[in-house]
Amino acid sequence: MNRACARVDLDAIRANLRLLRSRAGEAEVMAVVKADAYGHGMIPVARVARDEGLTWLGVALPSEALQLRASGDSGRVLAWLWSPGDPDIVRCVEAEIDISVSSVWAVNEVVAAARAVDQRARIHIKVDTGLTRNGVSVDELPSLIDAVKVGVHEGVLEVEGLWSHLADGDTPDAESVRHQRRRFEEASDAIVDAGVQPRLRHLSNSGALFAHTDCRYDMVRTGIAMYGLSPSADLGTSADLGLTPAMSLRARLAHVKSVPAGAAVSYGWRWSATEGTTLGLVPLGYADGVPRAAGAPRQGTAVQIVANASLCPVVGTVAMDQFVVDLGPSASSIAGDEVMVFGPGADGEWTADQWAEATATIGYEIVTRIGPRVPREYVGEDAGL
Ligand SMILES: *Cc1c(COP(=O)(O)O)cnc(C)c1O
């Protein structure tokens, strides 16, 4: 590492996957690797998941699924978010990628793609059970089933899955989960009554795997938990859940200087030193995914000096490429010293979940936003996979 890196511990991902699989019992675990595996790097993470024996990978976009194929992955992949006319759909059918459909137009486009390449396409029918985002509404389900049956009878469609997504999967005892589960059962019955038999039903995300055992069905789709972050503070910290955060964001101080009392720091002079102190410059900013809200006047966030495990507060406004930390009056740090912005939390350093809490967001947003300017570095036995 020179300026900075996001170190990704692939052994931690492997251990997290093992824990999730044991919790899932009979249900399969789909490793959700969309958004570059939540910032951890899609291809290396996918390799670990496959090596660990996972049958299914999940991504949002058809283009992400095609990137997996381009890397040599030949296992089952589901892609679930696309708009009419997406030229990648025909490529996905050709590459034997499972495609989610939420509308009649989507069924028709998959059928057309399958005809064009003379191959059978596999679909997962997504039903809206109450999240009110993607998914076919209950009213529209009969016409979607009719369109599906046309493709099935022609031999160009196969219904692999029936699925939905929860609004409060990570909230124990949520009324909305009971409601969505009932809707899911009703949709499932309606589809079977219409003569369509999906092979897999899946409803849970990471949070629901921990909070709602009755939503497991045949498969659970886990994203955040495989990266070692807690789906929600309501469920506890990652340590409480037995998970290990895989990513640590590290940097080398680019500048260190002593300043007198009263020295005002960064844009807007929102923080000034109350006594003479030493300041360190961390060469990461909001363009790299460090939340601007972490700086003054909000503050409260801290980075760790790796050499002595001391925590130093972020002071002043976080800029595009850099932010300042207060190393304290008697600091011995010099330029080049390593700091950990967040990590697993085992040595007192802040975790991504703590950064999220301090900046009014969720851990998902902290890790997925670490930008392309930050090189990923892989450690663990799997680093050479
Ligand atoms: C991202 C996503 C998941 C994974 O959710 P986590 O909370 O990260 O486990 C599962 N299903 C769908 C539809 C998603 O978009």
Coordinates of C-alpha atoms and ligand atoms in Angstrom, one line a residue:
M1 CA 0.0 0.0 0.0
N2 CA 1.1 3.5 -0.7
R3 CA -1.5 6.2 -0.4
A4 CA -4.4 4.0 0.7
C5 CA -6.0 0.7 0.1
A6 CA -9.1 -1.3 1.0
R7 CA -7.8 -4.5 2.3
V8 CA -10.2 -7.4 1.9
D9 CA -9.8 -10.5 4.0
L10 CA -11.1 -13.3 1.9
D11 CA -10.8 -15.8 4.8
A12 CA -13.3 -13.6 6.7
I13 CA -15.7 -13.9 3.8
R14 CA -15.3 -17.6 3.7
A15 CA -15.9 -17.9 7.5
N16 CA -19.0 -15.6 7.2
L17 CA -20.4 -17.8 4.4
R18 CA -19.9 -20.9 6.5
L19 CA -21.8 -19.3 9.4
L20 CA -24.6 -18.2 7.1
R21 CA -24.9 -21.6 5.5
S22 CA -25.1 -23.3 8.9
R23 CA -27.8 -20.8 9.9
A24 CA -29.7 -21.4 6.7
G25 CA -30.2 -25.1 7.4
E26 CA -31.8 -26.9 4.5
A27 CA -32.1 -23.7 2.5
E28 CA -29.5 -22.8 -0.1
V29 CA -27.5 -19.6 0.3
M30 CA -27.1 -17.3 -2.7
A31 CA -24.1 -15.0 -2.4
V32 CA -25.2 -11.5 -3.5
V33 CA -22.2 -9.9 -5.3
K34 CA -23.8 -6.9 -6.9
A35 CA -22.2 -3.5 -6.8
D36 CA -18.7 -5.0 -7.1
A37 CA -19.5 -7.3 -4.1
Y38 CA -20.5 -4.3 -2.0
G39 CA -17.2 -2.7 -2.9
H40 CA -15.1 -5.8 -2.0
G41 CA -14.4 -6.8 -5.6
M42 CA -16.9 -9.0 -7.4
I43 CA -14.6 -11.5 -9.1
P44 CA -12.4 -12.5 -6.1
V45 CA -15.5 -12.7 -3.8
A46 CA -17.4 -14.8 -6.4
R47 CA -14.4 -17.2 -6.5
V48 CA -14.4 -17.7 -2.8
A49 CA -18.2 -18.3 -2.8
R50 CA -17.9 -20.9 -5.5
D51 CA -14.9 -22.5 -3.8
E52 CA -17.0 -22.7 -0.7
G53 CA -19.6 -24.7 -2.7
L54 CA -22.3 -22.1 -3.3
T55 CA -24.5 -22.9 -6.2
W56 CA -26.0 -19.4 -6.7
L57 CA -24.6 -15.9 -7.1
G58 CA -27.0 -12.9 -7.3
V59 CA -26.4 -9.6 -9.0
A60 CA -28.7 -6.7 -9.7
L61 CA -27.7 -6.0 -13.4
P62 CA -27.5 -8.2 -16.4
S63 CA -24.1 -6.5 -17.1
E64 CA -22.8 -7.6 -13.7
A65 CA -23.8 -11.2 -14.5
L66 CA -22.0 -11.0 -17.8
Q67 CA -18.9 -9.8 -16.1
L68 CA -19.0 -12.9 -13.9
R69 CA -19.2 -15.1 -17.1
A70 CA -16.3 -13.1 -18.6
S71 CA -14.2 -14.0 -15.6
G72 CA -14.8 -17.7 -16.2
D73 CA -17.7 -18.3 -13.8
S74 CA -20.0 -20.9 -15.2
G75 CA -22.4 -21.5 -12.2
R76 CA -25.9 -20.4 -11.6
V77 CA -26.3 -16.6 -11.6
L78 CA -29.5 -14.6 -11.1
A79 CA -29.8 -11.0 -12.4
W80 CA -32.9 -9.0 -11.4
L81 CA -32.9 -5.4 -12.4
W82 CA -33.3 -4.2 -16.0
S83 CA -35.3 -1.9 -18.2
P84 CA -37.0 -2.6 -21.6
G85 CA -34.8 -3.1 -24.5
D86 CA -31.6 -4.0 -22.5
P87 CA -29.3 -5.6 -25.1
D88 CA -27.7 -7.6 -22.4
I89 CA -30.8 -9.8 -21.9
V90 CA -30.1 -11.8 -25.1
R91 CA -26.5 -12.2 -24.0
C92 CA -27.7 -13.4 -20.6
V93 CA -30.0 -16.0 -22.1
E94 CA -27.1 -17.2 -24.3
A95 CA -24.8 -17.3 -21.2
E96 CA -27.4 -19.3 -19.3
I97 CA -28.0 -16.6 -16.7
D98 CA -31.3 -16.7 -14.8
I99 CA -33.3 -13.5 -15.3
S100 CA -35.9 -12.0 -13.0
V101 CA -39.2 -10.8 -14.5
S102 CA -41.7 -8.4 -12.9
S103 CA -43.8 -7.4 -15.8
V104 CA -45.5 -8.8 -18.9
W105 CA -43.1 -6.8 -21.1
A106 CA -40.2 -8.5 -19.4
V107 CA -41.5 -11.9 -20.0
N108 CA -42.1 -11.1 -23.6
E109 CA -38.5 -9.7 -24.0
V110 CA -37.0 -12.8 -22.5
V111 CA -39.2 -15.0 -24.8
A112 CA -38.0 -13.0 -27.8
A113 CA -34.4 -13.3 -26.7
A114 CA -34.7 -17.0 -26.2
R115 CA -36.2 -17.4 -29.7
A116 CA -33.5 -15.3 -31.1
V117 CA -30.7 -17.5 -29.8
D118 CA -32.7 -20.7 -30.0
Q119 CA -32.1 -21.5 -26.4
R120 CA -34.4 -22.0 -23.4
A121 CA -34.3 -19.1 -20.9
R122 CA -34.7 -19.5 -17.1
I123 CA -36.8 -17.0 -15.2
H124 CA -37.6 -16.1 -11.6
I125 CA -41.0 -14.5 -11.3
K126 CA -40.7 -11.6 -8.8
V127 CA -43.9 -10.7 -7.0
D128 CA -44.4 -7.5 -5.1
T129 CA -45.6 -8.7 -1.7
G130 CA -45.5 -5.2 -0.1
L131 CA -42.1 -3.6 -0.6
T132 CA -43.7 -1.7 -3.5
R133 CA -40.6 -1.5 -5.5
N134 CA -40.0 -4.0 -8.3
G135 CA -42.1 -7.1 -8.6
V136 CA -45.4 -7.9 -10.3
S137 CA -48.4 -6.6 -8.4
V138 CA -51.0 -9.1 -7.3
D139 CA -53.5 -7.7 -9.8
E140 CA -51.2 -8.1 -12.7
L141 CA -50.0 -11.6 -11.7
P142 CA -52.7 -13.5 -13.8
S143 CA -51.7 -11.7 -17.1
L144 CA -48.0 -12.3 -16.3
I145 CA -48.7 -16.0 -15.7
D146 CA -50.5 -16.1 -19.1
A147 CA -47.5 -14.7 -20.8
V148 CA -45.2 -17.1 -19.0
K149 CA -47.3 -20.1 -20.1
V150 CA -47.0 -19.1 -23.7
G151 CA -43.2 -19.3 -23.4
V152 CA -43.3 -22.5 -21.4
H153 CA -45.5 -24.2 -23.9
E154 CA -43.3 -23.1 -26.7
G155 CA -40.3 -24.6 -24.9
V156 CA -38.4 -21.4 -24.7
L157 CA -39.0 -20.6 -21.0
E158 CA -38.5 -22.4 -17.8
V159 CA -39.8 -21.1 -14.5
E160 CA -36.9 -21.6 -12.1
G161 CA -38.0 -19.4 -9.2
L162 CA -40.6 -17.4 -7.5
W163 CA -39.4 -14.7 -5.3
S164 CA -39.9 -11.4 -3.5
H165 CA -38.0 -9.0 -1.3
L166 CA -38.8 -7.8 2.3
A167 CA -39.2 -4.3 3.6
D168 CA -38.2 -5.1 7.1
G169 CA -36.4 -8.4 6.9
D170 CA -33.9 -7.2 9.5
T171 CA -36.5 -6.2 12.1
P172 CA -37.5 -9.0 14.5
D173 CA -41.3 -9.3 14.9
A174 CA -42.1 -6.9 12.1
E175 CA -45.7 -6.9 11.2
S176 CA -44.8 -6.2 7.6
V177 CA -42.9 -9.4 7.3
R178 CA -45.9 -11.4 8.4
H179 CA -48.0 -9.5 5.8
Q180 CA -45.4 -10.1 3.0
R181 CA -45.0 -13.7 3.9
R182 CA -48.8 -14.2 3.6
R183 CA -48.8 -12.4 0.2
F184 CA -45.9 -14.6 -0.9
E185 CA -47.8 -17.8 0.0
E186 CA -50.9 -16.5 -1.9
A187 CA -48.9 -15.7 -5.0
S188 CA -47.2 -19.0 -4.8
D189 CA -50.6 -20.8 -4.6
A190 CA -52.0 -18.8 -7.5
I191 CA -49.0 -19.7 -9.7
V192 CA -49.2 -23.4 -8.8
D193 CA -53.0 -23.4 -9.4
A194 CA -52.3 -21.9 -12.8
G195 CA -50.2 -24.9 -13.6
V196 CA -46.7 -23.3 -13.2
Q197 CA -44.4 -25.0 -10.7
P198 CA -41.3 -22.9 -9.8
R199 CA -38.4 -25.0 -8.6
L200 CA -37.2 -22.5 -6.0
R201 CA -38.9 -20.0 -3.7
H202 CA -36.8 -17.3 -2.1
L203 CA -37.7 -14.4 0.1
S204 CA -35.0 -13.7 2.7
N205 CA -32.1 -11.3 2.7
S206 CA -29.3 -11.3 5.3
G207 CA -31.4 -9.7 8.0
A208 CA -34.3 -12.1 7.5
L209 CA -31.9 -15.0 7.8
F210 CA -31.2 -13.9 11.3
A211 CA -34.6 -12.5 12.3
H212 CA -37.3 -14.6 10.4
T213 CA -36.6 -18.3 10.2
D214 CA -40.0 -18.9 8.6
C215 CA -39.0 -16.9 5.5
R216 CA -36.2 -19.2 4.4
Y217 CA -38.0 -21.3 1.9
D218 CA -35.6 -22.9 -0.6
M219 CA -32.9 -20.2 -0.7
V220 CA -31.8 -17.1 1.2
R221 CA -30.0 -14.2 -0.6
T222 CA -27.3 -12.9 1.6
G223 CA -25.3 -9.8 0.8
I224 CA -24.2 -7.6 3.7
A225 CA -23.7 -10.5 6.2
M226 CA -21.2 -12.3 4.0
Y227 CA -19.1 -9.2 4.1
G228 CA -19.3 -9.3 7.8
L229 CA -21.4 -6.3 8.5
S230 CA -24.6 -6.3 10.6
P231 CA -27.8 -6.0 8.6
S232 CA -29.1 -3.7 11.3
A233 CA -28.2 -2.4 14.8
D234 CA -31.5 -4.0 16.0
L235 CA -29.9 -7.4 15.4
G236 CA -26.7 -6.5 17.2
T237 CA -23.2 -5.8 16.0
S238 CA -21.4 -8.1 13.6
A239 CA -19.5 -9.5 16.6
D240 CA -22.8 -10.3 18.3
L241 CA -23.8 -12.2 15.1
G242 CA -20.5 -14.0 14.9
L243 CA -19.6 -12.2 11.7
T244 CA -16.2 -10.7 10.8
P245 CA -16.0 -7.5 8.7
A246 CA -13.9 -8.3 5.7
M247 CA -12.9 -4.9 4.6
S248 CA -10.4 -2.6 6.3
L249 CA -9.8 0.9 4.9
R250 CA -6.3 2.0 5.4
A251 CA -4.1 4.9 4.4
R252 CA -0.7 6.4 5.0
L253 CA -0.5 9.9 6.6
A254 CA 0.5 12.3 3.8
H255 CA 1.5 15.1 6.1
V256 CA 2.0 15.7 9.8
K257 CA 2.5 19.1 11.5
S258 CA 2.3 20.9 14.8
V259 CA -0.1 23.7 15.1
P260 CA -0.7 26.3 17.8
A261 CA -3.9 26.7 19.8
G262 CA -6.5 28.5 17.6
A263 CA -5.4 26.9 14.3
A264 CA -8.5 26.5 12.2
V265 CA -8.8 23.5 10.0
S266 CA -10.2 22.8 6.5
Y267 CA -13.0 24.4 4.5
G268 CA -15.2 26.8 6.5
W269 CA -12.9 26.7 9.5
R270 CA -15.4 24.6 11.3
W271 CA -12.9 23.2 13.8
S272 CA -10.0 24.9 15.6
A273 CA -7.5 23.6 18.0
T274 CA -8.2 24.4 21.6
E275 CA -4.5 23.8 22.5
G276 CA -1.3 23.3 20.6
T277 CA -1.5 19.9 18.9
T278 CA -0.3 17.7 16.0
L279 CA -2.4 17.2 13.0
G280 CA -2.2 14.4 10.5
L281 CA -3.5 14.4 6.9
V282 CA -5.3 11.3 5.7
P283 CA -5.2 11.1 1.9
L284 CA -8.8 9.9 1.5
G285 CA -11.9 12.1 0.9
Y286 CA -15.5 12.0 -0.1
A287 CA -14.5 11.1 -3.6
D288 CA -13.2 7.9 -2.1
G289 CA -16.3 7.3 -0.1
V290 CA -15.4 8.9 3.2
P291 CA -18.7 10.5 4.2
R292 CA -18.4 14.3 4.2
A293 CA -20.8 14.2 7.2
A294 CA -18.0 12.6 9.2
G295 CA -16.2 16.0 9.6
A296 CA -17.0 19.1 11.6
P297 CA -19.4 20.2 12.8
R298 CA -20.8 16.8 13.3
Q299 CA -17.5 15.0 14.2
G300 CA -17.2 12.1 16.6
T301 CA -15.6 9.8 14.0
A302 CA -12.1 8.6 14.6
V303 CA -9.3 6.7 12.8
Q304 CA -6.8 4.5 14.4
I305 CA -3.0 4.9 14.3
V306 CA -2.1 1.3 13.5
A307 CA 1.4 1.4 15.2
N308 CA 0.1 2.2 18.7
A309 CA -3.7 1.5 18.3
S310 CA -4.6 5.1 19.5
L311 CA -7.8 6.6 18.2
C312 CA -7.6 10.1 16.7
P313 CA -10.7 12.2 16.0
V314 CA -11.5 13.5 12.5
V315 CA -11.4 17.3 12.7
G316 CA -12.6 19.9 10.2
T317 CA -14.5 19.4 7.0
V318 CA -13.8 16.2 5.0
A319 CA -12.7 17.3 1.6
M320 CA -12.8 15.5 -1.8
D321 CA -9.4 13.9 -1.5
Q322 CA -8.4 14.3 2.1
F323 CA -9.3 14.9 5.7
V324 CA -7.4 15.9 8.9
V325 CA -7.1 14.0 12.2
D326 CA -6.0 15.4 15.5
L327 CA -3.1 13.2 16.6
G328 CA -2.8 15.0 20.0
P329 CA -0.2 17.3 21.6
S330 CA 2.3 14.6 22.3
A331 CA 1.9 12.5 19.1
S332 CA 4.9 10.8 17.7
S333 CA 3.4 9.9 14.3
I334 CA 5.2 10.9 11.2
A335 CA 4.2 11.2 7.6
G336 CA 3.9 7.7 6.1
D337 CA 2.5 6.1 9.3
E338 CA -0.4 3.8 8.6
V339 CA -3.9 4.6 9.8
M340 CA -7.0 2.4 9.8
V341 CA -10.2 4.3 9.0
F342 CA -12.3 1.3 9.6
G343 CA -11.7 -2.4 10.1
P344 CA -13.0 -5.5 11.8
G345 CA -13.0 -3.7 15.2
A346 CA -11.0 -6.4 16.9
D347 CA -8.2 -3.9 18.1
G348 CA -10.5 -1.0 19.0
E349 CA -10.5 0.5 15.5
W350 CA -13.8 1.8 14.3
T351 CA -16.0 -0.5 12.1
A352 CA -17.9 0.5 9.0
D353 CA -21.0 0.0 11.0
Q354 CA -19.8 2.6 13.5
W355 CA -19.0 5.0 10.7
A356 CA -22.5 4.5 9.4
E357 CA -24.1 5.2 12.8
A358 CA -22.0 8.3 13.3
T359 CA -22.9 9.6 9.8
A360 CA -26.6 8.7 9.9
T361 CA -26.4 6.0 7.2
I362 CA -26.0 2.2 7.1
G363 CA -22.9 0.0 6.8
Y364 CA -24.0 -1.0 3.3
E365 CA -23.5 2.6 2.1
I366 CA -20.1 3.0 3.7
V367 CA -18.5 -0.1 2.0
T368 CA -20.3 0.2 -1.4
R369 CA -19.1 3.8 -1.7
I370 CA -15.4 3.1 -1.4
G371 CA -14.4 4.4 -4.8
P372 CA -12.4 3.0 -7.7
R373 CA -9.5 5.3 -6.7
V374 CA -8.8 3.1 -3.7
P375 CA -7.0 -0.1 -4.8
R376 CA -8.3 -3.3 -3.3
E377 CA -5.8 -5.6 -1.7
Y378 CA -6.6 -9.2 -1.0
V379 CA -5.4 -11.2 2.0
G380 CA -6.1 -14.6 3.4
E381 CA -5.5 -18.1 2.1
D382 CA -8.0 -17.4 -0.7
A383 CA -6.0 -14.4 -2.1
G384 CA -4.4 -16.6 -4.7
L385 CA -7.6 -18.4 -5.8
Ligands
LIG1 C1 -29.1 -6.6 -2.4 C2 -30.2 -7.5 -2.3 C3 -30.1 -8.6 -1.5 C4 -29.1 -8.8 -0.4 O1 -29.5 -8.0 0.7 P1 -28.6 -8.0 2.1 O2 -29.5 -7.2 3.0 O3 -27.3 -7.3 1.7 O4 -28.4 -9.4 2.5 C5 -31.1 -9.6 -1.5 N1 -32.1 -9.5 -2.4 C6 -32.3 -8.4 -3.2 C7 -33.4 -8.4 -4.2 C8 -31.3 -7.4 -3.2 O5 -31.5 -6.4 -4.0

